[in-house]
C-alpha cells in the first residue's frame, strides 16, 4: 500500500521583508520504489503548484509546473525593488496576469528543463512621464540547465501605445 505524508505551514523570509508570507504545502506519496511529491505555495497574487518525482536508482527525478499564476500589480514593486530597478517612475502602474508552465528533470541540486511564461491582459502607464500601453502580451521560453537560465525565445505584442503625443497600434 502507498504511504502518504503531508507538511504545511507559513513562510516569512526575514532577509526579504518586502515579500508577503507564503502558505506552503508538501504532499508525498511513496509506492514501491518511487516517491511522488506535490509542492504548492500561495501568497497574495501568487499561486504555484509543482508535481515531482524523486530521483531513484541513478535515474533523475522529474518536475512539472501544474499551475503557476502571478498578478503583475501585486508583485511589481516587490520584484523591481529586489531587482534594483529603482529608476522606474514612482507612479508606474502595471496590470495583467502571468501564467507559468514547465517541466524537466532534477538530480541533487541540478535542475534541467523548460519554463514558459505568458503575460496576458497586460497594461502599463506613467502619468508623470505621459505614456501608456494597453493590450500587452509577452511570451517567453527559458531553458534551465546546469544552474543557468537561458532565454530561448521572447515575443512582445502591444495592442496600443501612446507617448509624447504619438500613438501606435498592433506593435510586435
XYZ file of N, CA, C and O in Angstrom:
688
model
N 0.840 -1.204 0.000
C 0.000 0.000 0.000
C 0.870 1.248 0.000
O 1.953 1.245 0.561
N 0.373 2.318 -0.600
C 1.139 3.577 -0.618
C 1.223 4.193 0.777
O 0.352 3.993 1.609
N 2.290 4.930 0.995
C 2.465 5.691 2.232
C 2.353 7.158 1.856
O 3.020 7.626 0.933
N 1.493 7.891 2.550
C 1.247 9.301 2.238
C 1.587 10.166 3.452
O 1.290 9.790 4.582
N 2.209 11.303 3.179
C 2.501 12.253 4.242
C 2.311 13.667 3.747
O 2.378 13.928 2.540
N 2.063 14.579 4.670
C 1.841 15.977 4.279
C 2.415 16.906 5.341
O 2.274 16.639 6.541
N 3.075 17.953 4.883
C 3.566 19.023 5.742
C 3.056 20.333 5.176
O 2.978 20.496 3.952
N 2.743 21.276 6.049
C 2.314 22.588 5.549
C 2.668 23.638 6.593
O 2.948 23.324 7.744
N 2.662 24.865 6.147
C 2.965 25.958 7.066
C 2.967 27.287 6.369
O 2.502 27.415 5.227
N 3.512 28.280 7.051
C 3.654 29.623 6.504
C 5.123 30.005 6.592
O 5.790 29.686 7.575
N 5.595 30.683 5.568
C 6.999 31.050 5.493
C 7.117 32.553 5.290
O 6.547 33.105 4.352
N 7.836 33.200 6.196
C 8.169 34.621 6.047
C 9.686 34.704 5.966
O 10.385 34.159 6.830
N 10.206 35.331 4.939
C 11.639 35.430 4.725
C 12.170 36.702 5.375
O 11.890 37.809 4.907
N 12.938 36.558 6.441
C 13.444 37.719 7.192
C 14.382 38.580 6.361
O 14.412 39.795 6.534
N 15.153 37.969 5.485
C 16.085 38.742 4.665
C 15.396 39.460 3.515
O 16.026 40.250 2.823
N 14.144 39.139 3.249
C 13.358 39.793 2.204
C 12.059 40.287 2.830
O 10.985 39.780 2.543
N 12.120 41.319 3.675
C 10.924 41.759 4.394
C 9.820 42.302 3.493
O 8.672 42.383 3.911
N 10.165 42.650 2.249
C 9.129 43.164 1.345
C 8.210 42.063 0.815
O 7.146 42.350 0.262
N 8.613 40.802 0.970
C 7.787 39.701 0.498
C 6.689 39.396 1.502
O 6.923 39.373 2.714
N 5.491 39.119 1.003
C 4.429 38.696 1.922
C 4.717 37.267 2.397
O 5.508 36.548 1.782
N 4.092 36.824 3.477
C 4.270 35.434 3.899
C 3.665 34.483 2.856
O 2.673 34.813 2.203
N 4.293 33.343 2.702
C 3.840 32.319 1.771
C 3.229 31.166 2.557
O 3.843 30.663 3.499
N 2.037 30.742 2.163
C 1.474 29.498 2.691
C 2.002 28.382 1.790
O 2.017 28.522 0.570
N 2.493 27.296 2.375
C 3.070 26.218 1.586
C 2.561 24.859 2.064
O 2.119 24.713 3.204
N 2.651 23.903 1.149
C 2.240 22.533 1.465
C 3.062 21.579 0.617
O 3.277 21.819 -0.576
N 3.524 20.498 1.224
C 4.220 19.429 0.519
C 3.499 18.128 0.843
O 3.307 17.802 2.018
N 3.085 17.418 -0.187
C 2.461 16.108 -0.032
C 3.355 15.085 -0.713
O 3.779 15.302 -1.848
N 3.627 13.981 -0.020
C 4.469 12.919 -0.572
C 3.695 11.614 -0.555
O 3.019 11.296 0.423
N 3.798 10.873 -1.658
C 3.186 9.547 -1.759
C 4.275 8.594 -2.222
O 4.855 8.785 -3.301
N 4.568 7.593 -1.412
C 5.577 6.595 -1.752
C 4.868 5.276 -2.039
O 4.060 4.814 -1.232
N 5.157 4.729 -3.203
C 4.592 3.436 -3.564
C 5.670 2.658 -4.299
O 6.225 3.146 -5.292
N 5.988 1.477 -3.802
C 7.065 0.704 -4.407
C 8.368 1.453 -4.224
O 8.691 1.932 -3.150
N 9.135 1.584 -5.306
C 10.432 2.252 -5.249
C 10.334 3.744 -5.565
O 11.329 4.440 -5.538
N 9.147 4.241 -5.883
C 9.022 5.635 -6.309
C 8.318 6.510 -5.298
O 7.481 6.059 -4.528
N 8.688 7.786 -5.298
C 8.031 8.774 -4.451
C 7.609 9.948 -5.306
O 8.411 10.499 -6.057
N 6.345 10.295 -5.197
C 5.814 11.460 -5.902
C 5.560 12.560 -4.887
O 5.089 12.308 -3.786
N 5.879 13.796 -5.283
C 5.674 14.954 -4.437
C 4.746 15.942 -5.129
O 4.780 16.068 -6.347
N 3.942 16.622 -4.338
C 3.225 17.790 -4.830
C 3.579 18.927 -3.902
O 3.404 18.828 -2.688
N 4.144 19.999 -4.488
C 4.544 21.170 -3.724
C 3.674 22.330 -4.156
O 3.497 22.550 -5.367
N 3.146 23.068 -3.196
C 2.334 24.226 -3.566
C 2.632 25.376 -2.617
O 2.999 25.170 -1.459
N 2.484 26.569 -3.151
C 2.627 27.768 -2.335
C 1.652 28.825 -2.852
O 1.356 28.878 -4.043
N 1.153 29.609 -1.926
C 0.279 30.721 -2.292
C 0.671 31.930 -1.460
O 1.187 31.808 -0.349
N 0.434 33.079 -2.015
C 0.610 34.368 -1.347
C -0.339 35.320 -2.074
O -0.860 34.966 -3.143
N -0.571 36.502 -1.559
C -1.445 37.426 -2.289
C -0.948 37.623 -3.729
O 0.197 37.999 -3.960
N -1.790 37.293 -4.682
C -1.454 37.459 -6.095
C -0.541 36.384 -6.658
O 0.013 36.562 -7.745
N -0.379 35.252 -5.958
C 0.530 34.201 -6.424
C -0.006 32.818 -6.087
O -0.459 32.578 -4.961
N 0.048 31.924 -7.079
C -0.270 30.511 -6.880
C 0.763 29.719 -7.658
O 1.008 29.990 -8.841
N 1.382 28.735 -7.000
C 2.344 27.869 -7.682
C 2.155 26.457 -7.168
O 2.152 26.219 -5.957
N 1.965 25.521 -8.115
C 1.814 24.113 -7.771
C 2.700 23.299 -8.701
O 2.607 23.418 -9.925
N 3.573 22.475 -8.113
C 4.529 21.679 -8.865
C 4.391 20.220 -8.447
O 4.282 19.924 -7.250
N 4.393 19.312 -9.427
C 4.452 17.878 -9.161
C 5.850 17.404 -9.496
O 6.453 17.859 -10.474
N 6.382 16.489 -8.687
C 7.736 15.997 -8.910
C 7.827 14.529 -8.512
O 7.027 14.046 -7.710
N 8.804 13.851 -9.087
C 9.172 12.515 -8.630
C 10.606 12.600 -8.126
O 11.420 13.354 -8.671
N 10.897 11.865 -7.086
C 12.244 11.880 -6.527
C 13.191 11.059 -7.392
O 12.798 10.028 -7.941
N 14.452 11.490 -7.502
C 15.438 10.659 -8.179
C 15.582 9.321 -7.436
O 15.474 9.277 -6.216
N 15.802 8.252 -8.185
C 15.956 6.932 -7.557
C 16.808 6.037 -8.446
O 16.695 6.080 -9.679
N 17.651 5.258 -7.819
C 18.472 4.273 -8.533
C 19.256 4.888 -9.681
O 19.327 4.308 -10.767
N 19.814 6.088 -9.478
C 20.620 6.736 -10.506
C 19.824 7.392 -11.614
O 20.388 7.960 -12.544
N 18.503 7.326 -11.542
C 17.643 7.954 -12.552
C 17.179 9.301 -12.016
O 16.750 9.413 -10.865
N 17.288 10.325 -12.844
C 16.882 11.673 -12.432
C 15.396 11.712 -12.094
O 14.586 10.981 -12.674
N 15.053 12.582 -11.170
C 13.655 12.830 -10.876
C 13.062 13.757 -11.924
O 13.778 14.305 -12.768
N 11.772 13.944 -11.864
C 11.101 14.829 -12.813
C 10.361 15.919 -12.052
O 10.039 15.760 -10.874
N 10.093 17.036 -12.726
C 9.281 18.105 -12.162
C 8.390 18.676 -13.266
O 8.728 18.629 -14.435
N 7.238 19.184 -12.854
C 6.305 19.790 -13.808
C 5.478 20.837 -13.079
O 4.938 20.581 -12.007
N 5.417 22.036 -13.658
C 4.564 23.087 -13.108
C 3.135 22.773 -13.548
O 2.815 22.792 -14.728
N 2.296 22.457 -12.572
C 0.901 22.123 -12.840
C 0.065 23.386 -12.932
O -0.819 23.508 -13.771
N 0.376 24.336 -12.056
C -0.344 25.617 -12.043
C 0.618 26.686 -11.560
O 1.284 26.508 -10.545
N 0.692 27.763 -12.282
C 1.516 28.884 -11.862
C 0.902 30.169 -12.366
O 0.764 30.355 -13.569
N 0.494 31.030 -11.448
C -0.083 32.315 -11.836
C 0.421 33.400 -10.884
O 0.652 33.141 -9.702
N 0.611 34.590 -11.423
C 1.005 35.738 -10.613
C 0.319 36.978 -11.172
O 0.226 37.144 -12.385
N -0.153 37.828 -10.286
C -0.753 39.094 -10.685
C 0.340 40.151 -10.697
O 1.003 40.381 -9.686
N 0.522 40.793 -11.844
C 1.589 41.776 -12.009
C 1.462 42.912 -10.994
O 2.446 43.306 -10.362
N 0.262 43.449 -10.814
C 0.078 44.591 -9.909
C 0.499 44.252 -8.484
O 1.073 45.088 -7.787
N 0.249 43.025 -8.041
C 0.574 42.629 -6.674
C 2.079 42.474 -6.459
O 2.575 42.663 -5.348
N 2.822 42.152 -7.512
C 4.244 41.834 -7.372
C 5.180 42.856 -7.997
O 6.394 42.763 -7.853
N 4.668 43.881 -8.675
C 5.501 44.852 -9.389
C 6.547 45.499 -8.485
O 7.738 45.443 -8.766
N 6.133 46.144 -7.421
C 7.073 46.867 -6.557
C 8.043 45.914 -5.859
O 9.217 46.233 -5.669
N 7.572 44.756 -5.473
C 8.440 43.782 -4.802
C 9.551 43.331 -5.738
O 10.725 43.328 -5.379
N 9.191 42.968 -6.961
C 10.183 42.462 -7.918
C 11.135 43.569 -8.354
O 12.347 43.357 -8.423
N 10.624 44.762 -8.637
C 11.511 45.835 -9.100
C 12.472 46.270 -7.993
O 13.631 46.559 -8.254
N 12.023 46.288 -6.739
C 12.914 46.640 -5.629
C 14.007 45.582 -5.474
O 15.178 45.905 -5.298
N 13.629 44.319 -5.558
C 14.593 43.223 -5.400
C 15.583 43.202 -6.558
O 16.748 42.877 -6.390
N 15.124 43.572 -7.764
C 15.992 43.557 -8.945
C 16.827 44.835 -9.072
O 17.619 44.963 -9.999
N 16.629 45.788 -8.169
C 17.401 47.016 -8.214
C 16.981 47.955 -9.329
O 17.792 48.698 -9.868
N 15.710 47.946 -9.678
C 15.208 48.794 -10.760
C 14.572 50.063 -10.195
O 13.436 50.394 -10.479
N 15.327 50.794 -9.410
C 14.814 51.997 -8.758
C 14.537 53.123 -9.742
O 13.857 54.085 -9.409
N 15.048 53.043 -10.962
C 14.876 54.120 -11.936
C 13.487 54.127 -12.560
O 13.178 55.012 -13.340
N 12.648 53.179 -12.231
C 11.296 53.181 -12.777
C 10.506 54.335 -12.180
O 10.744 54.739 -11.038
N 9.558 54.887 -12.933
C 8.769 56.008 -12.406
C 8.024 55.622 -11.131
O 7.525 54.504 -11.023
N 7.943 56.545 -10.183
C 7.239 56.280 -8.923
C 5.773 55.966 -9.147
O 5.171 55.236 -8.372
N 5.178 56.542 -10.190
C 3.751 56.339 -10.428
C 3.483 55.218 -11.439
O 2.360 55.091 -11.930
N 4.484 54.389 -11.741
C 4.294 53.300 -12.700
C 3.182 52.377 -12.234
O 3.185 51.912 -11.098
N 2.231 52.157 -13.123
C 1.137 51.216 -12.862
C 1.203 50.130 -13.915
O 1.339 50.420 -15.107
N 1.129 48.897 -13.483
C 1.099 47.768 -14.418
C 0.042 46.795 -13.942
O -0.204 46.659 -12.746
N -0.567 46.121 -14.907
C -1.551 45.103 -14.566
C -1.410 43.954 -15.551
O -0.697 44.039 -16.550
N -2.095 42.896 -15.259
C -2.069 41.709 -16.097
C -1.785 40.488 -15.249
O -1.545 40.582 -14.050
N -1.838 39.362 -15.885
C -1.578 38.106 -15.191
C -0.495 37.322 -15.905
O -0.427 37.322 -17.136
N 0.355 36.683 -15.134
C 1.402 35.836 -15.701
C 1.036 34.391 -15.420
O 0.689 34.033 -14.289
N 1.108 33.579 -16.463
C 0.889 32.137 -16.333
C 2.224 31.443 -16.574
O 2.931 31.771 -17.536
N 2.553 30.486 -15.727
C 3.788 29.721 -15.863
C 3.472 28.265 -16.188
O 2.498 27.712 -15.679
N 4.321 27.664 -16.992
C 4.251 26.227 -17.275
C 5.686 25.759 -17.425
O 6.584 26.556 -17.709
N 5.904 24.495 -17.245
C 7.252 23.991 -17.444
C 7.387 22.569 -16.972
O 6.533 22.047 -16.261
N 8.490 21.957 -17.392
C 8.775 20.602 -16.942
C 10.231 20.281 -17.218
O 10.889 20.953 -18.021
N 10.721 19.281 -16.509
C 12.101 18.879 -16.698
C 12.506 17.798 -15.730
O 11.670 17.068 -15.204
N 13.812 17.734 -15.483
C 14.375 16.712 -14.609
C 15.216 17.368 -13.530
O 15.568 18.539 -13.634
N 15.559 16.592 -12.503
C 16.444 17.079 -11.452
C 17.171 15.921 -10.800
O 16.662 14.815 -10.727
N 18.382 16.213 -10.399
C 19.226 15.243 -9.696
C 20.049 16.044 -8.697
O 20.795 16.939 -9.097
N 19.894 15.797 -7.421
C 20.571 16.610 -6.409
C 20.072 18.038 -6.508
O 18.886 18.300 -6.503
N 20.988 18.992 -6.643
C 20.614 20.404 -6.779
C 20.628 20.863 -8.228
O 20.481 22.043 -8.504
N 20.803 19.945 -9.175
C 20.848 20.281 -10.599
C 19.471 20.100 -11.229
O 18.924 18.994 -11.214
N 18.944 21.193 -11.780
C 17.652 21.162 -12.457
C 17.864 21.415 -13.942
O 18.721 22.212 -14.317
N 17.064 20.759 -14.773
C 17.100 20.992 -16.216
C 15.665 20.971 -16.719
O 14.809 20.289 -16.163
N 15.393 21.722 -17.783
C 14.057 21.720 -18.363
C 13.747 23.028 -19.054
O 14.641 23.821 -19.354
N 12.478 23.227 -19.288
C 11.998 24.416 -19.980
C 10.864 25.039 -19.170
O 9.992 24.336 -18.667
N 10.892 26.368 -19.064
C 9.825 27.115 -18.396
C 9.274 28.128 -19.385
O 10.026 28.850 -20.040
N 7.967 28.175 -19.496
C 7.291 29.139 -20.360
C 6.498 30.100 -19.483
O 5.809 29.666 -18.558
N 6.624 31.393 -19.753
C 5.805 32.380 -19.055
C 5.036 33.188 -20.086
O 5.550 33.506 -21.151
N 3.797 33.491 -19.747
C 2.919 34.239 -20.644
C 2.244 35.341 -19.839
O 1.579 35.058 -18.838
N 2.451 36.583 -20.256
C 1.735 37.717 -19.681
C 0.515 37.960 -20.545
O 0.630 38.105 -21.765
N -0.656 37.996 -19.919
C -1.895 38.250 -20.660
C -2.614 39.443 -20.048
O -2.477 39.728 -18.867
N -3.366 40.143 -20.897
C -4.170 41.302 -20.478
C -3.320 42.345 -19.765
O -3.741 42.947 -18.780
N -2.109 42.560 -20.260
C -1.200 43.494 -19.630
C -1.463 44.937 -20.017
O -1.951 45.230 -21.117
N -1.128 45.820 -19.103
C -1.154 47.245 -19.391
C -0.110 47.918 -18.507
O 0.279 47.378 -17.472
N 0.363 49.074 -18.950
C 1.357 49.831 -18.193
C 1.160 51.313 -18.485
O 0.774 51.678 -19.591
N 1.445 52.137 -17.469
C 1.331 53.576 -17.691
C 2.087 54.350 -16.629
O 2.305 53.881 -15.522
N 2.484 55.538 -17.024
C 3.065 56.515 -16.105
C 2.494 57.871 -16.490
O 2.828 58.401 -17.556
N 1.641 58.404 -15.646
C 1.065 59.731 -15.912
C 2.158 60.792 -15.862
O 2.164 61.727 -16.666
N 3.105 60.659 -14.934
C 4.179 61.650 -14.801
C 5.032 61.721 -16.062
O 5.468 62.793 -16.466
N 5.278 60.590 -16.698
C 6.077 60.570 -17.921
C 5.211 60.671 -19.177
O 5.733 60.783 -20.276
N 3.886 60.626 -19.013
C 2.976 60.848 -20.137
C 2.928 59.724 -21.159
O 2.868 59.987 -22.347
N 2.901 58.495 -20.724
C 2.800 57.378 -21.669
C 1.909 56.276 -21.090
O 1.713 56.186 -19.882
N 1.371 55.474 -22.000
C 0.622 54.292 -21.584
C 0.596 53.268 -22.712
O 0.699 53.619 -23.892
N 0.509 52.015 -22.322
C 0.438 50.907 -23.277
C -0.650 49.952 -22.801
O -0.810 49.731 -21.599
N -1.401 49.416 -23.740
C -2.508 48.518 -23.398
C -2.446 47.266 -24.280
O -1.758 47.249 -25.299
N -3.188 46.270 -23.852
C -3.264 45.003 -24.583
C -1.865 44.415 -24.792
O -1.495 43.992 -25.877
N -1.099 44.379 -23.699
C 0.268 43.857 -23.764
C 0.229 42.346 -23.547
O -0.407 41.854 -22.617
N 0.917 41.637 -24.405
C 1.082 40.189 -24.260
C 2.564 39.873 -24.454
O 3.174 40.329 -25.415
N 3.132 39.118 -23.537
C 4.539 38.737 -23.618
C 4.624 37.233 -23.392
O 4.083 36.723 -22.411
N 5.287 36.549 -24.294
C 5.522 35.118 -24.149
C 7.021 34.889 -24.171
O 7.715 35.403 -25.050
N 7.520 34.146 -23.197
C 8.947 33.827 -23.187
C 9.136 32.352 -22.853
O 8.324 31.755 -22.149
N 10.210 31.817 -23.385
C 10.570 30.429 -23.106
C 12.007 30.409 -22.615
O 12.905 30.948 -23.260
N 12.199 29.813 -21.443
C 13.505 29.760 -20.807
C 13.984 28.316 -20.715
O 13.191 27.425 -20.395
N 15.258 28.096 -20.974
C 15.883 26.797 -20.747
C 16.630 26.869 -19.427
O 17.346 27.840 -19.163
N 16.453 25.858 -18.613
C 17.149 25.756 -17.338
C 18.096 24.568 -17.451
O 17.662 23.463 -17.764
N 19.396 24.820 -17.236
C 20.358 23.720 -17.281
C 21.630 24.099 -16.544
O 22.087 25.238 -16.631
N 22.136 23.151 -15.782
C 23.416 23.306 -15.079
C 23.506 24.631 -14.314
O 24.525 25.308 -14.354
N 22.431 25.017 -13.649
C 22.454 26.231 -12.849
C 22.255 27.523 -13.621
O 22.248 28.594 -13.040
N 22.129 27.446 -14.939
C 21.921 28.635 -15.761
C 20.482 28.700 -16.267
O 19.850 27.676 -16.494
N 19.994 29.901 -16.447
C 18.698 30.122 -17.078
C 18.969 30.912 -18.347
O 19.556 31.997 -18.302
N 18.569 30.354 -19.487
C 18.864 30.947 -20.794
C 17.544 31.276 -21.489
O 16.662 30.417 -21.591
N 17.423 32.510 -21.960
C 16.241 32.912 -22.709
C 16.316 32.299 -24.101
O 17.210 32.606 -24.881
N 15.385 31.396 -24.410
C 15.358 30.740 -25.716
C 14.580 31.594 -26.723
O 14.995 31.763 -27.854
N 13.456 32.145 -26.289
C 12.674 32.985 -27.201
C 11.800 33.930 -26.393
O 11.477 33.663 -25.243
N 11.435 35.040 -27.030
C 10.532 36.001 -26.411
C 9.753 36.711 -27.511
O 10.296 36.985 -28.585
N 8.505 36.955 -27.237
C 7.664 37.688 -28.178
C 6.846 38.697 -27.377
O 6.271 38.356 -26.343
N 6.844 39.944 -27.850
C 6.082 41.010 -27.200
C 5.098 41.564 -28.213
O 5.455 41.836 -29.353
N 3.851 41.697 -27.790
C 2.827 42.302 -28.634
C 2.123 43.365 -27.814
O 1.768 43.139 -26.655
N 1.971 44.570 -28.390
C 1.295 45.677 -27.716
C 0.167 46.147 -28.627
O 0.412 46.533 -29.771
N -1.052 46.086 -28.109
C -2.217 46.491 -28.898
C -2.223 47.973 -29.195
O -2.530 48.395 -30.305
N -1.867 48.798 -28.196
C -1.808 50.239 -28.421
C -0.828 50.873 -27.440
O -0.678 50.413 -26.310
N -0.182 51.929 -27.916
C 0.747 52.677 -27.079
C 0.628 54.158 -27.418
O 0.418 54.514 -28.583
N 0.719 55.003 -26.390
C 0.691 56.455 -26.589
C 1.812 57.062 -25.750
O 1.930 56.756 -24.562
N 2.633 57.878 -26.398
C 3.727 58.550 -25.696
C 4.097 59.813 -26.454
O 4.169 59.795 -27.687
N 4.312 60.894 -25.758
C 4.745 62.168 -26.346
C 3.874 62.601 -27.520
O 4.359 63.097 -28.526
N 2.559 62.371 -27.397
C 1.631 62.785 -28.444
C 1.604 61.887 -29.659
O 0.944 62.169 -30.645
N 2.327 60.768 -29.626
C 2.372 59.816 -30.750
C 1.674 58.545 -30.303
O 1.863 58.069 -29.184
N 0.851 57.991 -31.208
C 0.137 56.739 -30.904
C 0.557 55.656 -31.875
O 0.849 55.928 -33.039
N 0.624 54.428 -31.374
C 0.943 53.278 -32.209
C -0.021 52.151 -31.891
O -0.546 52.071 -30.780
N -0.285 51.317 -32.902
C -1.201 50.181 -32.704
C -0.559 48.927 -33.272
O 0.193 48.964 -34.220
N -0.915 47.810 -32.638
C -0.513 46.482 -33.098
C 0.989 46.361 -33.334
O 1.459 46.031 -34.418
N 1.756 46.628 -32.299
C 3.204 46.537 -32.368
C 3.645 45.132 -31.943
O 3.110 44.543 -31.029
N 4.664 44.622 -32.651
C 5.240 43.308 -32.290
C 6.736 43.388 -32.347
O 7.300 44.058 -33.158
